[in-house]
Coordinates of C-alpha atoms in Angstrom, one line a residue:
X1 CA -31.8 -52.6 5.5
X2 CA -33.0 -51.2 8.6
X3 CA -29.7 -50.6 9.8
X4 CA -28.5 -49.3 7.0
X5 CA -31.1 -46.3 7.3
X6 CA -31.0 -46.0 10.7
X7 CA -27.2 -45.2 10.3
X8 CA -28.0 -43.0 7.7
X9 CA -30.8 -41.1 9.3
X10 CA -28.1 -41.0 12.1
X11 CA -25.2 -39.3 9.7
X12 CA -27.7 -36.6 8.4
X13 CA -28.8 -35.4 12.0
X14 CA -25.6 -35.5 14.0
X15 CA -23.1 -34.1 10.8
X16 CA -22.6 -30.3 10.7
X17 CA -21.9 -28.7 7.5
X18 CA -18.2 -27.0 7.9
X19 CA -18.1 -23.9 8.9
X20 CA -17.5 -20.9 6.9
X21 CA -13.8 -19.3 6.8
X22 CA -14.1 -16.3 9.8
X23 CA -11.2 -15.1 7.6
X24 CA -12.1 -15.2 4.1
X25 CA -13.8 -11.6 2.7
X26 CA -17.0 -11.2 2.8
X27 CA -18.7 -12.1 -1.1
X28 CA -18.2 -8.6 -2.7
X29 CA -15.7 -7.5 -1.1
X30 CA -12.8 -6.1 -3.1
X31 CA -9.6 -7.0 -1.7
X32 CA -7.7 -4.5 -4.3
X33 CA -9.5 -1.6 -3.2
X34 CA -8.8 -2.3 0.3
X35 CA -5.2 -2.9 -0.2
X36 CA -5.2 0.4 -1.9
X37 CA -6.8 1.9 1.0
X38 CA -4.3 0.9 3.0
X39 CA -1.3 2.1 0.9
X40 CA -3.1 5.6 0.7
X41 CA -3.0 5.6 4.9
X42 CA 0.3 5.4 4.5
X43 CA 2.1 8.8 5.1
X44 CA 4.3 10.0 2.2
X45 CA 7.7 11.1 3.3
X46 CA 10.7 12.0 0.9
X47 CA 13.5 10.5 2.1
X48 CA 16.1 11.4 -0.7
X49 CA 16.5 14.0 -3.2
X50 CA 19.5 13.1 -5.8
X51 CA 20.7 15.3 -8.8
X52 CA 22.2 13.0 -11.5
X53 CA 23.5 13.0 -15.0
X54 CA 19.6 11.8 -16.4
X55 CA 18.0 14.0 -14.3
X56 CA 17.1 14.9 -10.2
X57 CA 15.3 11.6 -8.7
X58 CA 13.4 11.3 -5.4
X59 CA 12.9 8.3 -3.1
X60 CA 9.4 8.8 -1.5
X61 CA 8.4 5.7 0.7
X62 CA 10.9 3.6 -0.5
X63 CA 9.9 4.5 -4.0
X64 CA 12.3 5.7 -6.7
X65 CA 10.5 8.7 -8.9
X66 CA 11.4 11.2 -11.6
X67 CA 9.6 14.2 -12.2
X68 CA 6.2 12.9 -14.2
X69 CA 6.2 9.3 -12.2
X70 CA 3.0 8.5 -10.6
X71 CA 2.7 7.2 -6.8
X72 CA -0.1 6.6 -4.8
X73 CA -2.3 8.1 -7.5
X74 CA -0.4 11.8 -6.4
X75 CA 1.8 12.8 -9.8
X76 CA 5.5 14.2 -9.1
X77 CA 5.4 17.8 -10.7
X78 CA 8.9 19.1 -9.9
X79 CA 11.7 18.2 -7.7
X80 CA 13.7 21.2 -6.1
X81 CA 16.9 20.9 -3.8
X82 CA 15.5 20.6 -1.1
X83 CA 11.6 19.6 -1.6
X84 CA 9.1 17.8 -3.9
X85 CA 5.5 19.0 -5.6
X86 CA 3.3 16.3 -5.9
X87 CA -0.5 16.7 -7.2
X88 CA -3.4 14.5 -6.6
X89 CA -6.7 15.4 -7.7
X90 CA -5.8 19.3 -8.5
X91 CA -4.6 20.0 -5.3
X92 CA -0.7 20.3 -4.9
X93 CA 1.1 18.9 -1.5
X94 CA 4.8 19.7 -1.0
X95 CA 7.4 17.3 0.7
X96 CA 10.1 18.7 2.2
X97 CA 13.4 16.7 3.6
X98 CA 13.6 17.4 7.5
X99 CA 17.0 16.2 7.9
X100 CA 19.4 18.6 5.5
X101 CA 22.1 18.3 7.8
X102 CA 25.4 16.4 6.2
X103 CA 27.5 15.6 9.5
X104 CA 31.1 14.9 9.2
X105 CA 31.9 12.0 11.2
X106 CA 35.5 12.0 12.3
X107 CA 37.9 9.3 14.2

């Protein structure tokens, strides 16, 4: 018996409780709001303007859009030949494509 508490006494003082994850979130923290954070860091840039049969689209980020779509909480107000008008919280930005330069490749 007196080994059985001796070796008990003996588990309690030498056994550490597991430590904590140093890469889990803090308790609160909101992993969707820094994820959005993150995506808003993110420069836009328009990388294709397209005039098709539905309608002009725009790529912006990777991201197909017509004219109404939402991205990155900015709105896409109009798409022009050559630009885009986005809005985001009353203010208007405008993107612009930098190269407008078609080059003819030729053998």
């Amino acid at each position: 018996m007196k080994i059985l508490f001796a070796c008990s006494l003996a588990a309690l003082l030498f056994s550490q409780p597991v430590p904590a994850d140093p890469t889990r979130p803090a308790p609160g923290w909101n992993s969707n709001l820094s994820s959005a954070r993150a995506e808003a860091a993110v420069p836009l840039k328009l990388q294709l303007i397209k005039h098709t049969t539905a309608g002009p689209v725009a790529v912006i980020n990777g991201q197909l859009l017509r004219r109404g779509d939402y991205y990155q909480q900015y709105q896409l107000l109009a798409i022009k030949d050559k630009q885009v008008v986005l809005q985001r919280n009353g203010e208007q930005q405008t993107l612009s494509l930098h190269n407008t330069v078609i080059k003819n490749y030729e053998n």
